[in-house]
mmCIF file of C-alpha atoms in Angstrom:
data_model
loop_
_atom_site.group_PDB
_atom_site.id
_atom_site.type_symbol
_atom_site.label_atom_id
_atom_site.label_comp_id
_atom_site.label_asym_id
_atom_site.label_seq_id
_atom_site.Cartn_x
_atom_site.Cartn_y
_atom_site.Cartn_z
ATOM 1 C CA UNK A 1 -68.385 -27.622 19.378
ATOM 2 C CA UNK A 2 -67.587 -26.312 15.924
ATOM 3 C CA UNK A 3 -65.673 -23.415 17.480
ATOM 4 C CA UNK A 4 -63.648 -25.786 19.609
ATOM 5 C CA UNK A 5 -62.742 -27.913 16.574
ATOM 6 C CA UNK A 6 -61.785 -24.841 14.545
ATOM 7 C CA UNK A 7 -59.566 -23.531 17.361
ATOM 8 C CA UNK A 8 -57.927 -26.952 17.676
ATOM 9 C CA UNK A 9 -57.117 -27.039 13.964
ATOM 10 C CA UNK A 10 -55.649 -23.531 14.035
ATOM 11 C CA UNK A 11 -53.543 -24.335 17.109
ATOM 12 C CA UNK A 12 -52.139 -27.482 15.507
ATOM 13 C CA UNK A 13 -51.777 -26.122 11.962
ATOM 14 C CA UNK A 14 -50.224 -22.783 12.967
ATOM 15 C CA UNK A 15 -46.816 -24.136 14.060
ATOM 16 C CA UNK A 16 -46.698 -26.497 11.070
ATOM 17 C CA UNK A 17 -47.325 -23.636 8.641
ATOM 18 C CA UNK A 18 -44.699 -21.549 10.443
ATOM 19 C CA UNK A 19 -42.066 -24.193 9.694
ATOM 20 C CA UNK A 20 -43.049 -24.476 6.046
ATOM 21 C CA UNK A 21 -43.275 -20.738 5.251
ATOM 22 C CA UNK A 22 -40.266 -18.603 6.096
ATOM 23 C CA UNK A 23 -40.759 -15.675 8.403
ATOM 24 C CA UNK A 24 -40.720 -12.416 6.391
ATOM 25 C CA UNK A 25 -38.897 -10.638 9.222
ATOM 26 C CA UNK A 26 -35.129 -11.179 9.446
ATOM 27 C CA UNK A 27 -33.803 -12.788 12.544
ATOM 28 C CA UNK A 28 -32.079 -10.604 15.077
ATOM 29 C CA UNK A 29 -28.332 -11.191 14.566
ATOM 30 C CA UNK A 30 -27.689 -10.241 18.181
ATOM 31 C CA UNK A 31 -30.185 -12.724 19.602
ATOM 32 C CA UNK A 32 -28.018 -15.657 20.541
ATOM 33 C CA UNK A 33 -29.058 -19.143 21.448
ATOM 34 C CA UNK A 34 -29.513 -19.522 25.235
ATOM 35 C CA UNK A 35 -27.276 -22.581 25.042
ATOM 36 C CA UNK A 36 -24.637 -20.597 23.149
ATOM 37 C CA UNK A 37 -21.557 -20.286 25.363
ATOM 38 C CA UNK A 38 -19.544 -17.961 23.115
ATOM 39 C CA UNK A 39 -19.935 -15.194 25.658
ATOM 40 C CA UNK A 40 -18.848 -17.201 28.671
ATOM 41 C CA UNK A 41 -15.476 -16.651 30.268
ATOM 42 C CA UNK A 42 -12.686 -18.854 28.946
ATOM 43 C CA UNK A 43 -11.513 -21.676 31.124
ATOM 44 C CA UNK A 44 -7.906 -22.676 31.490
ATOM 45 C CA UNK A 45 -6.944 -25.870 29.726
ATOM 46 C CA UNK A 46 -4.838 -28.390 31.595
ATOM 47 C CA UNK A 47 -1.170 -28.255 30.648
ATOM 48 C CA UNK A 48 -0.119 -30.628 27.889
ATOM 49 C CA UNK A 49 2.062 -33.562 28.806
ATOM 50 C CA UNK A 50 3.451 -33.898 25.285
ATOM 51 C CA UNK A 51 6.884 -32.401 24.674
ATOM 52 C CA UNK A 52 6.809 -29.297 22.514
ATOM 53 C CA UNK A 53 9.083 -29.070 19.528
ATOM 54 C CA UNK A 54 10.014 -25.945 17.673
ATOM 55 C CA UNK A 55 10.303 -26.325 13.916
ATOM 56 C CA UNK A 56 13.782 -25.620 12.708
ATOM 57 C CA UNK A 57 13.876 -23.101 9.906
ATOM 58 C CA UNK A 58 16.670 -21.019 8.585
ATOM 59 C CA UNK A 59 16.238 -17.294 8.404
ATOM 60 C CA UNK A 60 16.036 -15.940 4.869
ATOM 61 C CA UNK A 61 19.173 -14.252 3.718
ATOM 62 C CA UNK A 62 18.621 -10.577 3.045
ATOM 63 C CA UNK A 63 19.050 -9.470 -0.530
ATOM 64 C CA UNK A 64 21.107 -6.366 -1.160
ATOM 65 C CA UNK A 65 19.256 -3.195 -2.083
ATOM 66 C CA UNK A 66 18.519 -2.884 -5.774
ATOM 67 C CA UNK A 67 21.043 -0.697 -7.493
ATOM 68 C CA UNK A 68 19.609 1.773 -10.009
ATOM 69 C CA UNK A 69 20.217 0.947 -13.650
ATOM 70 C CA UNK A 70 21.494 3.960 -15.561
ATOM 71 C CA UNK A 71 21.363 2.399 -19.056
ATOM 72 C CA UNK A 72 18.811 -0.123 -20.378
ATOM 73 C CA UNK A 73 19.967 -3.735 -20.602
ATOM 74 C CA UNK A 74 18.562 -4.162 -24.117
ATOM 75 C CA UNK A 75 17.989 -1.925 -27.104
ATOM 76 C CA UNK A 76 19.237 1.564 -27.816
ATOM 77 C CA UNK A 77 19.032 4.375 -25.299
ATOM 78 C CA UNK A 78 17.941 7.356 -27.367
ATOM 79 C CA UNK A 79 16.883 9.544 -24.421
ATOM 80 C CA UNK A 80 19.032 11.089 -21.675
ATOM 81 C CA UNK A 81 17.183 12.001 -18.463
ATOM 82 C CA UNK A 82 18.696 14.262 -15.811
ATOM 83 C CA UNK A 83 16.947 14.278 -12.430
ATOM 84 C CA UNK A 84 17.689 17.059 -9.955
ATOM 85 C CA UNK A 85 16.300 17.918 -6.504
ATOM 86 C CA UNK A 86 17.390 21.071 -4.691
ATOM 87 C CA UNK A 87 16.701 22.489 -1.267
ATOM 88 C CA UNK A 88 18.515 22.518 2.049
ATOM 89 C CA UNK A 89 19.092 19.461 4.195
ATOM 90 C CA UNK A 90 17.958 15.943 3.318
ATOM 91 C CA UNK A 91 14.960 14.620 1.405
ATOM 92 C CA UNK A 92 13.468 11.228 0.556
ATOM 93 C CA UNK A 93 13.622 10.797 -3.224
ATOM 94 C CA UNK A 94 11.913 8.345 -5.597
ATOM 95 C CA UNK A 95 12.609 8.097 -9.316
ATOM 96 C CA UNK A 96 12.412 5.679 -12.259
ATOM 97 C CA UNK A 97 15.659 4.193 -13.516
ATOM 98 C CA UNK A 98 16.512 3.112 -17.093
ATOM 99 C CA UNK A 99 14.569 -0.170 -16.720
ATOM 100 C CA UNK A 100 11.463 1.646 -15.365
ATOM 101 C CA UNK A 101 12.023 0.330 -11.837
ATOM 102 C CA UNK A 102 11.080 2.705 -9.026
ATOM 103 C CA UNK A 103 14.159 3.539 -6.944
ATOM 104 C CA UNK A 104 13.930 5.007 -3.414
ATOM 105 C CA UNK A 105 16.720 7.068 -1.875
ATOM 106 C CA UNK A 106 16.115 7.797 1.798
ATOM 107 C CA UNK A 107 17.533 10.967 3.368
ATOM 108 C CA UNK A 108 19.516 12.051 0.305
ATOM 109 C CA UNK A 109 21.777 15.033 0.865
ATOM 110 C CA UNK A 110 20.567 18.022 -1.165
ATOM 111 C CA UNK A 111 21.277 19.124 -3.824
ATOM 112 C CA UNK A 112 20.882 15.674 -5.420
ATOM 113 C CA UNK A 113 21.429 14.796 -9.097
ATOM 114 C CA UNK A 114 21.538 11.682 -11.260
ATOM 115 C CA UNK A 115 21.468 11.006 -14.999
ATOM 116 C CA UNK A 116 20.156 7.947 -16.830
ATOM 117 C CA UNK A 117 19.898 6.840 -20.471
ATOM 118 C CA UNK A 118 16.614 5.151 -21.354
ATOM 119 C CA UNK A 119 14.523 3.977 -24.302
ATOM 120 C CA UNK A 120 11.627 6.361 -23.811
ATOM 121 C CA UNK A 121 9.891 9.044 -21.763
ATOM 122 C CA UNK A 122 6.943 6.965 -20.573
ATOM 123 C CA UNK A 123 8.327 6.272 -17.090
ATOM 124 C CA UNK A 124 10.306 9.405 -16.295
ATOM 125 C CA UNK A 125 9.512 10.836 -12.867
ATOM 126 C CA UNK A 126 11.227 12.133 -9.752
ATOM 127 C CA UNK A 127 9.497 12.877 -6.449
ATOM 128 C CA UNK A 128 11.032 14.409 -3.356
ATOM 129 C CA UNK A 129 9.534 14.633 0.131
ATOM 130 C CA UNK A 130 10.843 16.061 3.369
ATOM 131 C CA UNK A 131 11.403 13.106 5.716
ATOM 132 C CA UNK A 132 9.591 14.794 8.612
ATOM 133 C CA UNK A 133 6.859 17.365 9.081
ATOM 134 C CA UNK A 134 9.148 20.217 10.093
ATOM 135 C CA UNK A 135 9.344 23.095 7.648
ATOM 136 C CA UNK A 136 12.622 23.064 5.725
ATOM 137 C CA UNK A 137 11.818 25.650 3.082
ATOM 138 C CA UNK A 138 11.080 25.097 -0.579
ATOM 139 C CA UNK A 139 11.863 21.820 -2.303
ATOM 140 C CA UNK A 140 12.507 22.011 -6.063
ATOM 141 C CA UNK A 141 12.743 19.242 -8.632
ATOM 142 C CA UNK A 142 13.758 19.329 -12.270
ATOM 143 C CA UNK A 143 13.573 16.694 -15.023
ATOM 144 C CA UNK A 144 15.441 17.398 -18.238
ATOM 145 C CA UNK A 145 14.981 15.012 -21.189
ATOM 146 C CA UNK A 146 17.237 15.331 -24.234
ATOM 147 C CA UNK A 147 17.468 13.271 -27.428
ATOM 148 C CA UNK A 148 14.818 11.696 -29.675
ATOM 149 C CA UNK A 149 12.853 14.862 -30.272
ATOM 150 C CA UNK A 150 12.522 18.223 -28.625
ATOM 151 C CA UNK A 151 14.025 19.171 -25.283
ATOM 152 C CA UNK A 152 11.649 18.581 -22.351
ATOM 153 C CA UNK A 153 12.128 20.346 -19.014
ATOM 154 C CA UNK A 154 9.754 20.134 -16.057
ATOM 155 C CA UNK A 155 10.540 22.175 -12.967
ATOM 156 C CA UNK A 156 8.287 22.207 -9.908
ATOM 157 C CA UNK A 157 8.476 23.760 -6.436
ATOM 158 C CA UNK A 158 6.825 22.296 -3.363
ATOM 159 C CA UNK A 159 6.953 22.909 0.358
ATOM 160 C CA UNK A 160 6.420 19.367 1.636
ATOM 161 C CA UNK A 161 6.556 17.305 -1.559
ATOM 162 C CA UNK A 162 7.352 17.994 -5.176
ATOM 163 C CA UNK A 163 7.019 15.846 -8.309
ATOM 164 C CA UNK A 164 8.389 16.283 -11.822
ATOM 165 C CA UNK A 165 7.562 14.228 -14.909
ATOM 166 C CA UNK A 166 8.395 14.317 -18.595
ATOM 167 C CA UNK A 167 4.809 14.480 -19.668
#
């Protein structure tokens, strides 16, 4: 009789203890509830009888491409920077203008040159890349910085991309 009473207590107390103490084993994230219908096929909804309205919006007006600034808008311009990219054909070119804005020139005819006047050498860089993966030959860039100190020249050759800085 004692065994029967002990078994009865364990059978009743077991589920209660299971609810109070968390299971040390994580639940299976892939084991879904049998009543879960997330995996059932979608059913078609009946067509709506309400009229549909399209919100009226105006298309944004495109802004013109940013023009490069060749002289800073404030302060003196003690440094002259000459950017040059040489090769044959066309290249995509990126460089910093006098206001330290990054300017992109797509498919620029080579040789390409531009000169700016700026307040410093911190953001002086030109990068050229062939616009496709075909071999076009070498691609050279040169940055020449004059004024406010010693002359700085950086010349680099690349075969897919080349970058020059005034560092």
